[in-house]
mmCIF file of C-alpha atoms in Angstrom:
data_model
loop_
_atom_site.group_PDB
_atom_site.id
_atom_site.type_symbol
_atom_site.label_atom_id
_atom_site.label_comp_id
_atom_site.label_asym_id
_atom_site.label_seq_id
_atom_site.Cartn_x
_atom_site.Cartn_y
_atom_site.Cartn_z
ATOM 1 C CA GLY A 1 -45.680 -16.644 9.079
ATOM 2 C CA TYR A 2 -44.806 -15.047 12.490
ATOM 3 C CA PHE A 3 -42.145 -17.524 13.511
ATOM 4 C CA VAL A 4 -40.754 -17.397 9.575
ATOM 5 C CA MET A 5 -40.301 -13.648 9.989
ATOM 6 C CA GLU A 6 -38.828 -13.862 13.412
ATOM 7 C CA SER A 7 -36.476 -16.408 12.261
ATOM 8 C CA ARG A 8 -35.409 -14.304 9.279
ATOM 9 C CA ASP A 9 -35.004 -11.228 11.558
ATOM 10 C CA ALA A 10 -32.859 -13.260 14.056
ATOM 11 C CA ARG A 11 -30.750 -14.450 10.875
ATOM 12 C CA ILE A 12 -30.326 -10.981 9.484
ATOM 13 C CA ALA A 13 -29.327 -9.529 12.734
ATOM 14 C CA GLU A 14 -26.571 -12.192 13.110
ATOM 15 C CA GLU A 15 -25.108 -11.667 9.581
ATOM 16 C CA GLN A 16 -24.987 -7.856 10.313
ATOM 17 C CA ARG A 17 -22.808 -8.809 13.489
ATOM 18 C CA VAL A 18 -20.728 -11.064 11.697
ATOM 19 C CA LEU A 19 -20.136 -8.326 8.856
ATOM 20 C CA ALA A 20 -19.708 -5.625 11.444
ATOM 21 C CA ARG A 21 -16.761 -7.774 13.040
ATOM 22 C CA ILE A 22 -15.277 -8.447 9.651
ATOM 23 C CA ALA A 23 -15.290 -4.820 8.966
ATOM 24 C CA ARG A 24 -13.495 -3.898 12.131
ATOM 25 C CA ILE A 25 -10.823 -6.303 11.654
ATOM 26 C CA VAL A 26 -10.010 -5.034 8.044
ATOM 27 C CA GLN A 27 -10.393 -1.676 9.058
ATOM 28 C CA GLU A 28 -8.051 -2.209 12.161
ATOM 29 C CA GLN A 29 -5.527 -4.123 9.800
ATOM 30 C CA THR A 30 -5.531 -1.520 6.779
ATOM 31 C CA HIS A 31 -5.391 1.629 9.218
ATOM 32 C CA SER A 32 -2.579 0.041 11.230
ATOM 33 C CA ILE A 33 -0.452 -0.689 8.219
ATOM 34 C CA PHE A 34 -1.315 2.663 6.518
ATOM 35 C CA SER A 35 -0.349 4.654 9.650
ATOM 36 C CA PHE A 36 2.933 2.906 9.978
ATOM 37 C CA ILE A 37 3.704 3.486 6.187
ATOM 38 C CA ASP A 38 2.914 7.167 6.822
ATOM 39 C CA TYR A 39 5.346 7.419 9.811
ATOM 40 C CA PHE A 40 8.159 5.736 7.897
ATOM 41 C CA LEU A 41 7.799 7.942 4.688
ATOM 42 C CA VAL A 42 8.045 11.041 6.694
ATOM 43 C CA SER A 43 10.832 9.683 8.769
ATOM 44 C CA ALA A 44 12.771 8.554 5.704
ATOM 45 C CA ASP A 45 12.218 12.058 4.347
ATOM 46 C CA SER A 46 13.352 13.710 7.621
ATOM 47 C CA TRP A 47 16.674 11.384 7.586
ATOM 48 C CA LEU A 48 17.535 12.206 4.233
ATOM 49 C CA GLN A 49 17.196 16.035 4.883
ATOM 50 C CA SER A 50 19.563 15.625 7.730
ATOM 51 C CA HIS A 51 21.930 13.395 5.593
ATOM 52 C CA PRO A 52 22.347 15.441 2.194
ATOM 53 C CA GLU A 53 25.235 13.522 0.993
ATOM 54 C CA ALA A 54 23.596 10.233 1.257
ATOM 55 C CA ASP A 55 22.404 8.374 -1.803
ATOM 56 C CA PRO A 56 19.335 6.580 -0.652
ATOM 57 C CA ARG A 57 19.766 3.836 -3.233
ATOM 58 C CA HIS A 58 22.960 2.674 -1.753
ATOM 59 C CA ASP A 59 23.793 4.400 1.468
ATOM 60 C CA PRO A 60 24.175 1.617 4.334
ATOM 61 C CA GLU A 61 22.506 3.479 7.204
ATOM 62 C CA PHE A 62 19.515 4.304 5.138
ATOM 63 C CA LEU A 63 19.133 0.680 3.821
ATOM 64 C CA ALA A 64 19.429 -0.620 7.307
ATOM 65 C CA LEU A 65 16.452 1.795 8.260
ATOM 66 C CA VAL A 66 14.650 0.201 5.235
ATOM 67 C CA ALA A 67 15.353 -3.104 6.207
ATOM 68 C CA THR A 68 14.023 -2.649 9.745
ATOM 69 C CA PHE A 69 10.779 -1.110 8.209
ATOM 70 C CA ARG A 70 10.458 -4.188 6.094
ATOM 71 C CA ALA A 71 11.063 -6.623 9.056
ATOM 72 C CA LYS A 72 8.349 -4.578 11.163
ATOM 73 C CA THR A 73 5.799 -5.341 8.334
ATOM 74 C CA ASN A 74 6.688 -9.029 8.079
ATOM 75 C CA GLY A 75 7.835 -8.443 4.386
ATOM 76 C CA LEU A 76 4.203 -6.850 3.527
ATOM 77 C CA VAL A 77 5.773 -3.723 2.222
ATOM 78 C CA ASP A 78 8.661 -2.918 0.287
ATOM 79 C CA ILE A 79 10.248 0.586 -0.199
ATOM 80 C CA ARG A 80 11.198 2.034 -3.628
ATOM 81 C CA LEU A 81 12.490 5.465 -5.091
ATOM 82 C CA VAL A 82 11.580 7.446 -8.159
ATOM 83 C CA SER A 83 13.910 9.856 -9.655
ATOM 84 C CA THR A 84 13.073 13.453 -10.836
ATOM 85 C CA THR A 85 12.688 12.155 -14.219
ATOM 86 C CA GLY A 86 10.366 9.352 -13.356
ATOM 87 C CA GLY A 87 13.068 6.703 -13.111
ATOM 88 C CA LEU A 88 11.950 3.757 -10.686
ATOM 89 C CA PHE A 89 14.681 2.393 -8.497
ATOM 90 C CA TYR A 90 14.790 -0.507 -6.054
ATOM 91 C CA LEU A 91 16.696 -0.032 -2.857
ATOM 92 C CA GLY A 92 20.001 -2.020 -2.641
ATOM 93 C CA LYS A 93 20.393 -2.774 -6.401
ATOM 94 C CA THR A 94 23.708 -2.570 -7.616
ATOM 95 C CA GLY A 95 22.891 -0.841 -10.953
ATOM 96 C CA ARG A 96 22.772 2.737 -11.596
ATOM 97 C CA GLU A 97 20.065 2.629 -14.294
ATOM 98 C CA PRO A 98 16.471 2.632 -13.573
ATOM 99 C CA LEU A 99 14.380 -0.296 -13.708
ATOM 100 C CA ALA A 100 11.392 1.351 -15.682
ATOM 101 C CA ASP A 101 9.996 4.571 -16.384
ATOM 102 C CA VAL A 102 7.040 5.583 -13.992
ATOM 103 C CA SER A 103 6.645 9.096 -14.925
ATOM 104 C CA ASP A 104 2.951 8.519 -16.182
ATOM 105 C CA ARG A 105 1.945 6.796 -12.731
ATOM 106 C CA ASP A 106 -0.377 8.681 -10.471
ATOM 107 C CA TYR A 107 1.893 8.102 -7.436
ATOM 108 C CA TYR A 108 4.803 9.950 -9.383
ATOM 109 C CA GLN A 109 2.508 12.723 -10.713
ATOM 110 C CA ALA A 110 0.945 13.456 -7.572
ATOM 111 C CA GLN A 111 4.418 14.672 -5.993
ATOM 112 C CA MET A 112 4.913 16.854 -9.089
ATOM 113 C CA GLN A 113 1.884 19.092 -8.513
ATOM 114 C CA SER A 114 1.653 21.430 -5.670
ATOM 115 C CA ASP A 115 -2.121 20.832 -5.082
ATOM 116 C CA THR A 116 -1.485 16.860 -4.611
ATOM 117 C CA LYS A 117 2.077 16.796 -3.000
ATOM 118 C CA GLY A 118 2.339 15.041 0.067
ATOM 119 C CA LEU A 119 1.150 11.489 1.503
ATOM 120 C CA PHE A 120 -0.706 9.893 -1.489
ATOM 121 C CA ILE A 121 -2.337 6.447 -1.780
ATOM 122 C CA ALA A 122 -2.398 5.680 -5.489
ATOM 123 C CA LYS A 123 -4.888 3.468 -7.475
ATOM 124 C CA PRO A 124 -3.478 -0.268 -7.752
ATOM 125 C CA VAL A 125 -0.931 -0.707 -10.373
ATOM 126 C CA LEU A 126 0.337 -3.911 -12.369
ATOM 127 C CA SER A 127 3.934 -3.613 -11.832
ATOM 128 C CA ARG A 128 6.341 -3.085 -14.807
ATOM 129 C CA VAL A 129 9.112 -4.972 -13.034
ATOM 130 C CA THR A 130 7.477 -7.968 -11.116
ATOM 131 C CA GLY A 131 4.094 -8.312 -13.095
ATOM 132 C CA LEU A 132 2.234 -8.212 -9.844
ATOM 133 C CA TRP A 133 -0.578 -5.944 -8.785
ATOM 134 C CA GLY A 134 0.308 -3.627 -5.844
ATOM 135 C CA LEU A 135 -0.765 -0.418 -4.214
ATOM 136 C CA PRO A 136 1.795 2.454 -4.104
ATOM 137 C CA ILE A 137 1.445 5.112 -1.371
ATOM 138 C CA SER A 138 3.946 7.987 -2.232
ATOM 139 C CA TYR A 139 5.674 10.839 -0.423
ATOM 140 C CA PRO A 140 7.951 13.673 -1.615
ATOM 141 C CA LEU A 141 11.417 14.042 -0.989
ATOM 142 C CA LYS A 142 11.991 17.513 -0.163
ATOM 143 C CA SER A 143 15.776 17.594 -0.782
ATOM 144 C CA ALA A 144 15.787 15.440 -3.779
ATOM 145 C CA PRO A 145 18.807 13.382 -2.674
ATOM 146 C CA GLN A 146 20.845 12.350 -5.535
ATOM 147 C CA GLY A 147 18.243 13.215 -8.023
ATOM 148 C CA MET A 148 15.542 11.025 -5.976
ATOM 149 C CA ALA A 149 12.238 12.989 -6.155
ATOM 150 C CA VAL A 150 9.783 10.492 -4.488
ATOM 151 C CA ILE A 151 9.825 7.585 -1.993
ATOM 152 C CA PHE A 152 6.861 5.079 -2.139
ATOM 153 C CA ALA A 153 5.756 2.293 -0.252
ATOM 154 C CA ALA A 154 4.678 -0.739 -2.422
ATOM 155 C CA ILE A 155 2.297 -3.274 -0.985
ATOM 156 C CA GLU A 156 1.753 -6.494 -3.126
ATOM 157 C CA ASN A 157 -1.985 -7.198 -3.241
ATOM 158 C CA ARG A 158 -1.344 -10.907 -2.878
ATOM 159 C CA VAL A 159 0.492 -10.540 0.473
ATOM 160 C CA LEU A 160 -2.111 -8.178 2.140
ATOM 161 C CA THR A 161 -5.237 -10.113 0.892
ATOM 162 C CA GLN A 162 -3.591 -13.102 2.501
ATOM 163 C CA SER A 163 -4.177 -11.665 5.890
ATOM 164 C CA PHE A 164 -7.719 -11.052 5.083
ATOM 165 C CA GLU A 165 -8.299 -14.971 4.372
ATOM 166 C CA ASP A 166 -9.018 -15.764 8.072
ATOM 167 C CA ALA A 167 -11.460 -12.789 8.626
ATOM 168 C CA ARG A 168 -13.728 -13.745 5.370
ATOM 169 C CA THR A 169 -16.708 -16.124 5.413
ATOM 170 C CA HIS A 170 -15.861 -19.398 3.569
ATOM 171 C CA PRO A 171 -16.135 -20.627 1.225
ATOM 172 C CA ASN A 172 -17.933 -17.928 -0.814
ATOM 173 C CA GLY A 173 -17.409 -14.912 1.108
ATOM 174 C CA SER A 174 -15.012 -12.323 -0.181
ATOM 175 C CA ILE A 175 -13.548 -8.885 1.408
ATOM 176 C CA ILE A 176 -13.163 -6.019 -0.865
ATOM 177 C CA VAL A 177 -11.053 -2.585 0.116
ATOM 178 C CA ALA A 178 -12.163 0.142 -2.128
ATOM 179 C CA HIS A 179 -10.963 3.677 -2.724
ATOM 180 C CA LYS A 180 -13.300 6.463 -1.818
ATOM 181 C CA ASP A 181 -13.869 6.929 -5.741
ATOM 182 C CA GLY A 182 -15.021 3.136 -5.603
ATOM 183 C CA THR A 183 -11.700 2.007 -7.233
ATOM 184 C CA VAL A 184 -10.896 -1.638 -5.990
ATOM 185 C CA LEU A 185 -7.748 -1.446 -4.031
ATOM 186 C CA PHE A 186 -7.894 -5.022 -2.533
ATOM 187 C CA ARG A 187 -10.022 -8.127 -3.253
ATOM 188 C CA SER A 188 -9.578 -11.435 -1.183
ATOM 189 C CA PRO A 189 -9.789 -13.939 -2.763
ATOM 190 C CA ASP A 190 -9.366 -13.068 -6.600
ATOM 191 C CA GLU A 191 -7.611 -10.094 -8.047
ATOM 192 C CA SER A 192 -9.895 -9.951 -11.140
ATOM 193 C CA THR A 193 -11.509 -6.632 -10.135
ATOM 194 C CA THR A 194 -8.268 -4.981 -8.794
ATOM 195 C CA GLY A 195 -7.913 -1.481 -10.239
ATOM 196 C CA LYS A 196 -11.546 -1.300 -11.499
ATOM 197 C CA SER A 197 -14.642 0.836 -10.223
#
């Protein structure tokens, strides 16, 4: 009985070490990408304030900044805009009409209220344009250039969860990143619980 208990305790201790290592890896990855997004969104707002004539949907210099950001994230994150009326715009698209109305989304509504305005990590959404799950992180545009009120970073879930694949235990382990209210932001593998508490 003693040796069985000792073996069990050793196995539990080893599993705790493995889980602690996985938690560190996931924490470092998510903290790194979220910090980089924060830095870019604040910098983009500052750039647009200093270039009031620029249309962020089409301005070549601003689009070059966004392209550099995308490259630095290895295509992990895309940058999008929302107008003052809730119209969604993808950068660099030739059309002048919004791709969808997102005025009901929390990442837009948060920037329309003084108590939640600022960097906002939204709940995962199923895109009305791509049909894919993603996590929006939004920021208000103080100067509202050309009627644009919100800039946000869109992280496609399937792209980020791929980076967790090497860290999770195989074949049956999974990694879940949850919001402080319990909402599942990412799950690797499988997106069936994304957006649920």
